Coordinates of C-alpha atoms in Angstrom, one line a residue:
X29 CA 42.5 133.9 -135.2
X30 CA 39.6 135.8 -136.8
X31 CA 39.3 138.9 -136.4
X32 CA 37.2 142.0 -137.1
X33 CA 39.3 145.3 -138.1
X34 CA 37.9 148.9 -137.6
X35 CA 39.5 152.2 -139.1
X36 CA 37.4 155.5 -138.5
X37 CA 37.8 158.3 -141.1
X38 CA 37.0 161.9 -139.7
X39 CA 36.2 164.6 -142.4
X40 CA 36.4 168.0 -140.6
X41 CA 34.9 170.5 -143.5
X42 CA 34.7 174.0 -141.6
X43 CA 31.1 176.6 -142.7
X44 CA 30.4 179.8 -141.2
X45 CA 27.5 181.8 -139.8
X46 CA 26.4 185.1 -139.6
X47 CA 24.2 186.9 -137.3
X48 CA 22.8 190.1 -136.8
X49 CA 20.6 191.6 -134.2
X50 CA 20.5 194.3 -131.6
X51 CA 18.3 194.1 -128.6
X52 CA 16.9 196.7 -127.0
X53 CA 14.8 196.9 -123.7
X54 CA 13.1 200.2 -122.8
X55 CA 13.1 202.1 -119.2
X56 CA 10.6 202.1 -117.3
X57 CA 7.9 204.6 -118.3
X58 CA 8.8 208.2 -116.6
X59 CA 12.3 207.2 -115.7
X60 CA 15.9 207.9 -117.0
X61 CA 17.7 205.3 -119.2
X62 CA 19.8 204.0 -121.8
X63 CA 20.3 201.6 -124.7
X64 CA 22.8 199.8 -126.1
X65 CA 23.9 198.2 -129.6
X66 CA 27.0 197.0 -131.0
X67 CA 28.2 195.6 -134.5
X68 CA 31.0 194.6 -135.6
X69 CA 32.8 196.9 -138.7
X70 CA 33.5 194.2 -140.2
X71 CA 33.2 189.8 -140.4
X72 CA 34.8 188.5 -137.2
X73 CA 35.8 184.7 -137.2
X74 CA 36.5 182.6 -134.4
X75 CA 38.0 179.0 -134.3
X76 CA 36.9 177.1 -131.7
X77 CA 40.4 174.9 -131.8
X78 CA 42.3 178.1 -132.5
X79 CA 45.3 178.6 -130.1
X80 CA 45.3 182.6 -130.3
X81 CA 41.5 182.7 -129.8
X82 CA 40.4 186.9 -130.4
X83 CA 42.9 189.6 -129.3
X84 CA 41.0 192.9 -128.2
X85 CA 38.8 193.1 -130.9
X86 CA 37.6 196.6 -130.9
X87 CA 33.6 196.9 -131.7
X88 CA 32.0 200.5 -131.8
X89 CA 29.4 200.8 -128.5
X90 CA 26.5 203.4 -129.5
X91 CA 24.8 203.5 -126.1
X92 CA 21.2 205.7 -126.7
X93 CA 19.4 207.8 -123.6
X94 CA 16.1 207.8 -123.3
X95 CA 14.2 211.6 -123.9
X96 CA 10.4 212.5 -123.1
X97 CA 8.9 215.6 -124.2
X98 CA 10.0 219.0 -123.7
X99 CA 13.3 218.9 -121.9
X100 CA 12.5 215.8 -120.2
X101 CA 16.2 213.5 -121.0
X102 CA 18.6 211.4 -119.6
X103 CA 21.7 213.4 -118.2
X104 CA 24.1 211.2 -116.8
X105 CA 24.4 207.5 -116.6
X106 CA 26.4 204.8 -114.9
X107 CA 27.1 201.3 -116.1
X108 CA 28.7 197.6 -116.1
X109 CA 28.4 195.2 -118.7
X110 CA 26.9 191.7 -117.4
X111 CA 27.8 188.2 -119.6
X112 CA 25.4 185.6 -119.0
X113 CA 26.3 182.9 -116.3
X114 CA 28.7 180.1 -117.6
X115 CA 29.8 182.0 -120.6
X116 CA 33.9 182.0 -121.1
X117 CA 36.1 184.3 -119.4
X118 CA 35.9 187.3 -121.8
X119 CA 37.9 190.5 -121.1
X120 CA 36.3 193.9 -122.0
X121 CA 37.7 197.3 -121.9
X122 CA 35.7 200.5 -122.7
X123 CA 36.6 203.8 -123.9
X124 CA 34.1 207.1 -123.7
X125 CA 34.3 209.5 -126.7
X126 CA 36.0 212.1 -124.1
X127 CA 39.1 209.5 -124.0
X128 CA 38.5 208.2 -121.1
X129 CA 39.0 204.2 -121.1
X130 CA 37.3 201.6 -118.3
X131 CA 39.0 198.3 -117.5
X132 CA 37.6 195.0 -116.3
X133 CA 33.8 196.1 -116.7
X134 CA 32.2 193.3 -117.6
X135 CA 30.9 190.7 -114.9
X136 CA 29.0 187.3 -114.6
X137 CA 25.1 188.5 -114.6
X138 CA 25.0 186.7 -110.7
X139 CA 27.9 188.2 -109.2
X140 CA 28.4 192.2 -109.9
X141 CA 29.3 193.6 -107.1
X142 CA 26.9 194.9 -104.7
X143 CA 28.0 198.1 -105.0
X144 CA 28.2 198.6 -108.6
X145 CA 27.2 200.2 -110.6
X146 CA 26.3 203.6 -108.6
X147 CA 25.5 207.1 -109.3
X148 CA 29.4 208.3 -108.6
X149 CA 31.8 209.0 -111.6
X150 CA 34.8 208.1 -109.1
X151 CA 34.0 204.1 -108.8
X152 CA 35.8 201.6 -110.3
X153 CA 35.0 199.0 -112.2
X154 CA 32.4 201.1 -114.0
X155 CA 31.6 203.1 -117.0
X156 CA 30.2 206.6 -116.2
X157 CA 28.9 209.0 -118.9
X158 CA 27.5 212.4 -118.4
X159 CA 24.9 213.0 -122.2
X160 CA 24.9 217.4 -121.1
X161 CA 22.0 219.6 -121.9
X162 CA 19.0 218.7 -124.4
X163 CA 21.0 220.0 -127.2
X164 CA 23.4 217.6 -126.6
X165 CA 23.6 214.9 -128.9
X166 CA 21.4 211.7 -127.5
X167 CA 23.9 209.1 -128.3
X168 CA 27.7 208.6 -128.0
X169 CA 29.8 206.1 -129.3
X170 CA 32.2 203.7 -127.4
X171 CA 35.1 202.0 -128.2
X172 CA 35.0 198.2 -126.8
X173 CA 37.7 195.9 -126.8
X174 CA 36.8 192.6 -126.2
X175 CA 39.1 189.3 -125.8
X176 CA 37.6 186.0 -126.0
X177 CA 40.3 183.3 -124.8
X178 CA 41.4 180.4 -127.1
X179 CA 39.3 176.7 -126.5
X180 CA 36.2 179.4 -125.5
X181 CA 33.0 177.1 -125.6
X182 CA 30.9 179.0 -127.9
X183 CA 28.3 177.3 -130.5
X184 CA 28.0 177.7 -133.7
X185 CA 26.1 179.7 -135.6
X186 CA 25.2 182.5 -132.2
X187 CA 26.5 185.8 -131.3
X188 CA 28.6 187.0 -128.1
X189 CA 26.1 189.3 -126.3
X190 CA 26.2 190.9 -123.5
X191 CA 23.9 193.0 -121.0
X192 CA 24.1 196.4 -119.5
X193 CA 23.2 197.0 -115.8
X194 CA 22.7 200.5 -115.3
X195 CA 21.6 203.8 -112.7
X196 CA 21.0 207.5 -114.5
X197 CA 19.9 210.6 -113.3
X198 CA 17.0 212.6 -115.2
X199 CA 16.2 216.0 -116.0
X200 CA 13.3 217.9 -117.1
X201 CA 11.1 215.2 -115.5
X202 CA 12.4 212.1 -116.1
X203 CA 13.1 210.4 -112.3
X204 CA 16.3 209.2 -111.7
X205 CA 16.8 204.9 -111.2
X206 CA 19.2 204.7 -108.6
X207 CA 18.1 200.9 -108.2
X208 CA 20.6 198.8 -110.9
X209 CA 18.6 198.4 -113.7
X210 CA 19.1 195.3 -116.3
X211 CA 19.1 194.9 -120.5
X212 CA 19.4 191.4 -121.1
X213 CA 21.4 191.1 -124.8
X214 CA 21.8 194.6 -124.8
X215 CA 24.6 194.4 -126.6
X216 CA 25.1 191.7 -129.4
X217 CA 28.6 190.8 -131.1
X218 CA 28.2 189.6 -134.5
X219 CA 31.0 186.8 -133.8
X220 CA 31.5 183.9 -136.7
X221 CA 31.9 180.8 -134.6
X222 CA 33.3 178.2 -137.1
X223 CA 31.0 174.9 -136.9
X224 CA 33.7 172.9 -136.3
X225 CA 34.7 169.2 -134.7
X226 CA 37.4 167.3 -133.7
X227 CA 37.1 163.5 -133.9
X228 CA 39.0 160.1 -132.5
X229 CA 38.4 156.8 -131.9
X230 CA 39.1 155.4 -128.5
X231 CA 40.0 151.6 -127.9
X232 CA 40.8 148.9 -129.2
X233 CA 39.8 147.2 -132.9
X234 CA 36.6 145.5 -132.4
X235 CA 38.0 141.9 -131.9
X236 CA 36.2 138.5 -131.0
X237 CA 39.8 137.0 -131.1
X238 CA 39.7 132.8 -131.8
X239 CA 36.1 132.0 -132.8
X240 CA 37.2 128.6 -134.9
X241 CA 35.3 126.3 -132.1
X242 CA 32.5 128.4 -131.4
X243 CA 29.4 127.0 -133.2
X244 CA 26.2 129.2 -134.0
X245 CA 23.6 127.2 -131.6
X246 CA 26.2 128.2 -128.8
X247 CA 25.9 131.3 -129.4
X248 CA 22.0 132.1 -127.9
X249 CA 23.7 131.2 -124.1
X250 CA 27.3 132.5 -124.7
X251 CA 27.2 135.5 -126.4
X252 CA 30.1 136.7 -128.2
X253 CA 30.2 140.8 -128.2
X254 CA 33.3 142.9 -128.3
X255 CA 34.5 145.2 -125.6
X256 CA 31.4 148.0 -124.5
X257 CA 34.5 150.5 -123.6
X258 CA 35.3 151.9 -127.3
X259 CA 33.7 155.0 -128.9
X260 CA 33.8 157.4 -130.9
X261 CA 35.0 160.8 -129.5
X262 CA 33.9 164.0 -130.7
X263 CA 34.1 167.4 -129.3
X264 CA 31.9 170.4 -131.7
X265 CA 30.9 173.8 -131.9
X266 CA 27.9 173.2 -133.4
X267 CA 25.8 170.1 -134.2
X268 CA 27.2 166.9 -136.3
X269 CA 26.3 164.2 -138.7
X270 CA 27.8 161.0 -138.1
X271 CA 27.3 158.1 -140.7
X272 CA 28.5 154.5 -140.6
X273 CA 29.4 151.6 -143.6
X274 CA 30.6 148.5 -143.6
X275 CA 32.6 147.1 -146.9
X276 CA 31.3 143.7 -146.5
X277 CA 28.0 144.7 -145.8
X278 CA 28.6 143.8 -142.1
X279 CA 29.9 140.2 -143.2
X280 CA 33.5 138.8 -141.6
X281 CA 35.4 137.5 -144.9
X282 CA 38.7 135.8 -144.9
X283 CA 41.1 137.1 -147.9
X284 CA 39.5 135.8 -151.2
X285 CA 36.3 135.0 -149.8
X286 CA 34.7 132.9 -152.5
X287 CA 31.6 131.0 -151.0
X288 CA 29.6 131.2 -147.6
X289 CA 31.7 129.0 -145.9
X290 CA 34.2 132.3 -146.4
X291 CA 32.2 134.3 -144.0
X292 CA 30.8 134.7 -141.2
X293 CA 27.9 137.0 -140.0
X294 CA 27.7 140.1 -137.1
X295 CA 25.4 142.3 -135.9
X296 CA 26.9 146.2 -135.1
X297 CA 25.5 147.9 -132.6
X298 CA 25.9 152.1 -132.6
X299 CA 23.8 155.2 -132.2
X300 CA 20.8 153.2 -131.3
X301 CA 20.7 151.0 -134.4
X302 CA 21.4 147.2 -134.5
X303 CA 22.3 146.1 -138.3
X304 CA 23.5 143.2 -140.1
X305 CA 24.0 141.7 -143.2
X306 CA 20.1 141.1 -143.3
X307 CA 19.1 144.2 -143.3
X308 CA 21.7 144.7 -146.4
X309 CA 24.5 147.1 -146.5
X310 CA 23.0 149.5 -144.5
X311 CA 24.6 152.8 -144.0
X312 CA 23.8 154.3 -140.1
X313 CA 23.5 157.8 -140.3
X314 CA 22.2 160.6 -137.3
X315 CA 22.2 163.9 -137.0
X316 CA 23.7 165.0 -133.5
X317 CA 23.7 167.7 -131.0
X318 CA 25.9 170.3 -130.6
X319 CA 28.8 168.1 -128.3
X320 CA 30.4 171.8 -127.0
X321 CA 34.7 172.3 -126.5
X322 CA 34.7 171.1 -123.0
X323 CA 33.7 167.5 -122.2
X324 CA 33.3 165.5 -125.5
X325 CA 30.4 163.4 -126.6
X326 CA 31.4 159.5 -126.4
X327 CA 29.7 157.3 -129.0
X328 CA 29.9 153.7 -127.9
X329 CA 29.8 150.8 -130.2
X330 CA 30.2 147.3 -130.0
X331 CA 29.6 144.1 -132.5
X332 CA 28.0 140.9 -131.4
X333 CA 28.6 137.2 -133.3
X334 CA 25.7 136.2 -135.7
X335 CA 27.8 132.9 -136.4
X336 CA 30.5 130.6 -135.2
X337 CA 33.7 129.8 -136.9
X338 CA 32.8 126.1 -136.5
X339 CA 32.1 124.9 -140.1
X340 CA 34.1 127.6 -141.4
X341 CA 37.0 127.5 -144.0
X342 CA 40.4 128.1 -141.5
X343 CA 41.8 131.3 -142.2
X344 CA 44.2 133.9 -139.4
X345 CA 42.0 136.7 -140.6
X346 CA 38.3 137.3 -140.7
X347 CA 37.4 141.0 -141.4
X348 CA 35.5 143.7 -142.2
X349 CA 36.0 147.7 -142.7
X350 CA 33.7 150.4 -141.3
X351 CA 34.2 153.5 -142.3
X352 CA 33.0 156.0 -139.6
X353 CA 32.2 159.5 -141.0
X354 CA 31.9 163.1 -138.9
X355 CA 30.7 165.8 -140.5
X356 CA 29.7 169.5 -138.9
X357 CA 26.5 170.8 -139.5
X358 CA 25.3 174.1 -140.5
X359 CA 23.6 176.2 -137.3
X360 CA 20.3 176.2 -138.5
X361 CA 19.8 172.5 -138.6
X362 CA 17.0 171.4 -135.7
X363 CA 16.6 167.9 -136.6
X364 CA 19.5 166.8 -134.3
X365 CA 19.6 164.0 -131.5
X366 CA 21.1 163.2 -128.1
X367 CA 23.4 161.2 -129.3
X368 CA 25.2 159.5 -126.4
X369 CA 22.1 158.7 -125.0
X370 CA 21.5 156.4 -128.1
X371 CA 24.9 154.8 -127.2
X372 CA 25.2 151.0 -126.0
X373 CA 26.6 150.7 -122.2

């Protein structure tokens, strides 16, 4: 029987990448309102394969009112923190510089409930500050503690923000917005997302199983092509580089190959490139989009027959080696591809 073997080899260096940012968005002009910004004290680090994920990581909260001229200020204001829709199930607590502390605050950006938040300080599910007077200090600092849950699906390279839907009252001629008002990335977690993969190779060795009475001219109506159901899995949190070499420079040799009659010719087809030994030892390589935590990205390849085995020297092994490598990419890369819409069917 000759065969062709395959072994994938999955390197999994990990690179981290910091942002920082704080987005703002102003009130409307003449009305009451707030700001937000958040950074960490120090580097946070998540592993997307982690199993603990982040435990109540407390970030400071410096929420800012807005103040017009003369006495003109914002007095009191009432507020939920919004996560934009799909993001993971993150848990948020809040605690005012009085002592007070908030509890499940934070809601998808499409589904706060209808009555929240309001000008009340007695409603749950909200955070409710009152600034005082205008000599009153205009900002005041919260304590948030925020849990993201293991296998979250965050990319690479990006921060955890948040927004803040809010209602205040004014003073001194500032109007009151008693409709909820929203800051998209109000807040903005400076979160390390490790750019990070897992790998695997699903199926079976690329085989044609007993080619020694196939000739070459039969070859143009019967076709000889290995199984279209193997891949290459990968799940990421960022984007990935894959690259692809064959040892015989994409040749079948039998053990001692000495002479042409030795080996015996195949095209490989993967990641929208179809190589063979004419072409040299080419090395396939392509730059991929981010695959995400949740559903993986499946890289199909296959091989076809260049040659028969008729004419051949007899041998129970034909082979060849490819070595399949994965590598993470750093955040900032662009030049990236949809990869498993390159794959073979």
């Amino acid at each position: 029987m000759k065969t062709l073997r395959k072994w994938i080899r999955a390197l999994l260096p990990l690179a981290a990448l910091a942002w920082n940012g704080q987005a703002h968005a102003a009130a409307p002009s003449g009305t009451c309102g707030v700001t937000g910004s958040a950074v960490a004290p120090e580097a946070i680090y998540y592993d997307p394969f982690g199993t603990q994920g982040l435990q109540q990581v407390s970030i400071p909260l410096t929420l800012t009112r807005i103040v017009g001229t003369g006495g003109a200020k914002t007095q009191e204001v009432y507020f939920v923190l919004t996560r934009p829709t799909g993001s993971p199930a993150y848990q948020v607590q809040a605690t005012e510089p009085g002592g007070t502390t908030y509890y499940n605050v934070l809601y998808d950006e499409n589904s706060v409930p209808s009555n929240l938040p309001t000008i009340s300080t007695n409603t749950a599910g909200q955070i409710a500050y009152i600034f005082g007077g205008a000599s009153q200090p205009d900002t005041a600092t919260f304590n948030i503690l925020v849990t993201v849950p293991p296998g979250a699906d965050l990319s690479a390279g990006k921060p955890i923000s948040f927004g803040i839907r809010y209602v205040c009252r004014g003073t001194g001629g500032l109007a009151n917005v008693d409709t909820p008002t929203d800051q998209a990335n109000a807040i903005t977690i400076d979160v390390h997302v490790l750019s990070a993969l897992r790998t695997y190779y699903a199926g079976s060795a690329l085989d044609f199983g007993e080619i020694g009475n196939i000739s070459t001219a039969s070859l143009a109506t019967s076709p000889q092509i290995t199984s279209p159901n193997n891949y290459v899995s990968v799940l990421s949190s960022g984007a990935y580089n894959v690259t692809v070499s064959s040892a015989n420079g994409y040749l079948l040799k039998k053990p001692g190959a000495a002479t042409v009659n030795d080996q015996i010719g195949y095209q490989l087809h993967f990641l929208g490139y179809d190589v063979d030994n004419s072409s040299g030892n080419q090395v396939i390589t392509q730059n991929c989009e981010r695959a995400g935590l949740i559903s993986d990205n499946q890289l199909r390849i296959r091989a076809s027959l260049l040659e028969g085995g008729q004419g051949k020297n007899p041998s129970p092994t034909y082979s060849d080696t490819l070595t399949i490598t994965v590598t993470p990419l750093v955040s900032t890369d662009t030049t990236t591809t949809d990869c498993p819409s390159l794959s073979v069917p």
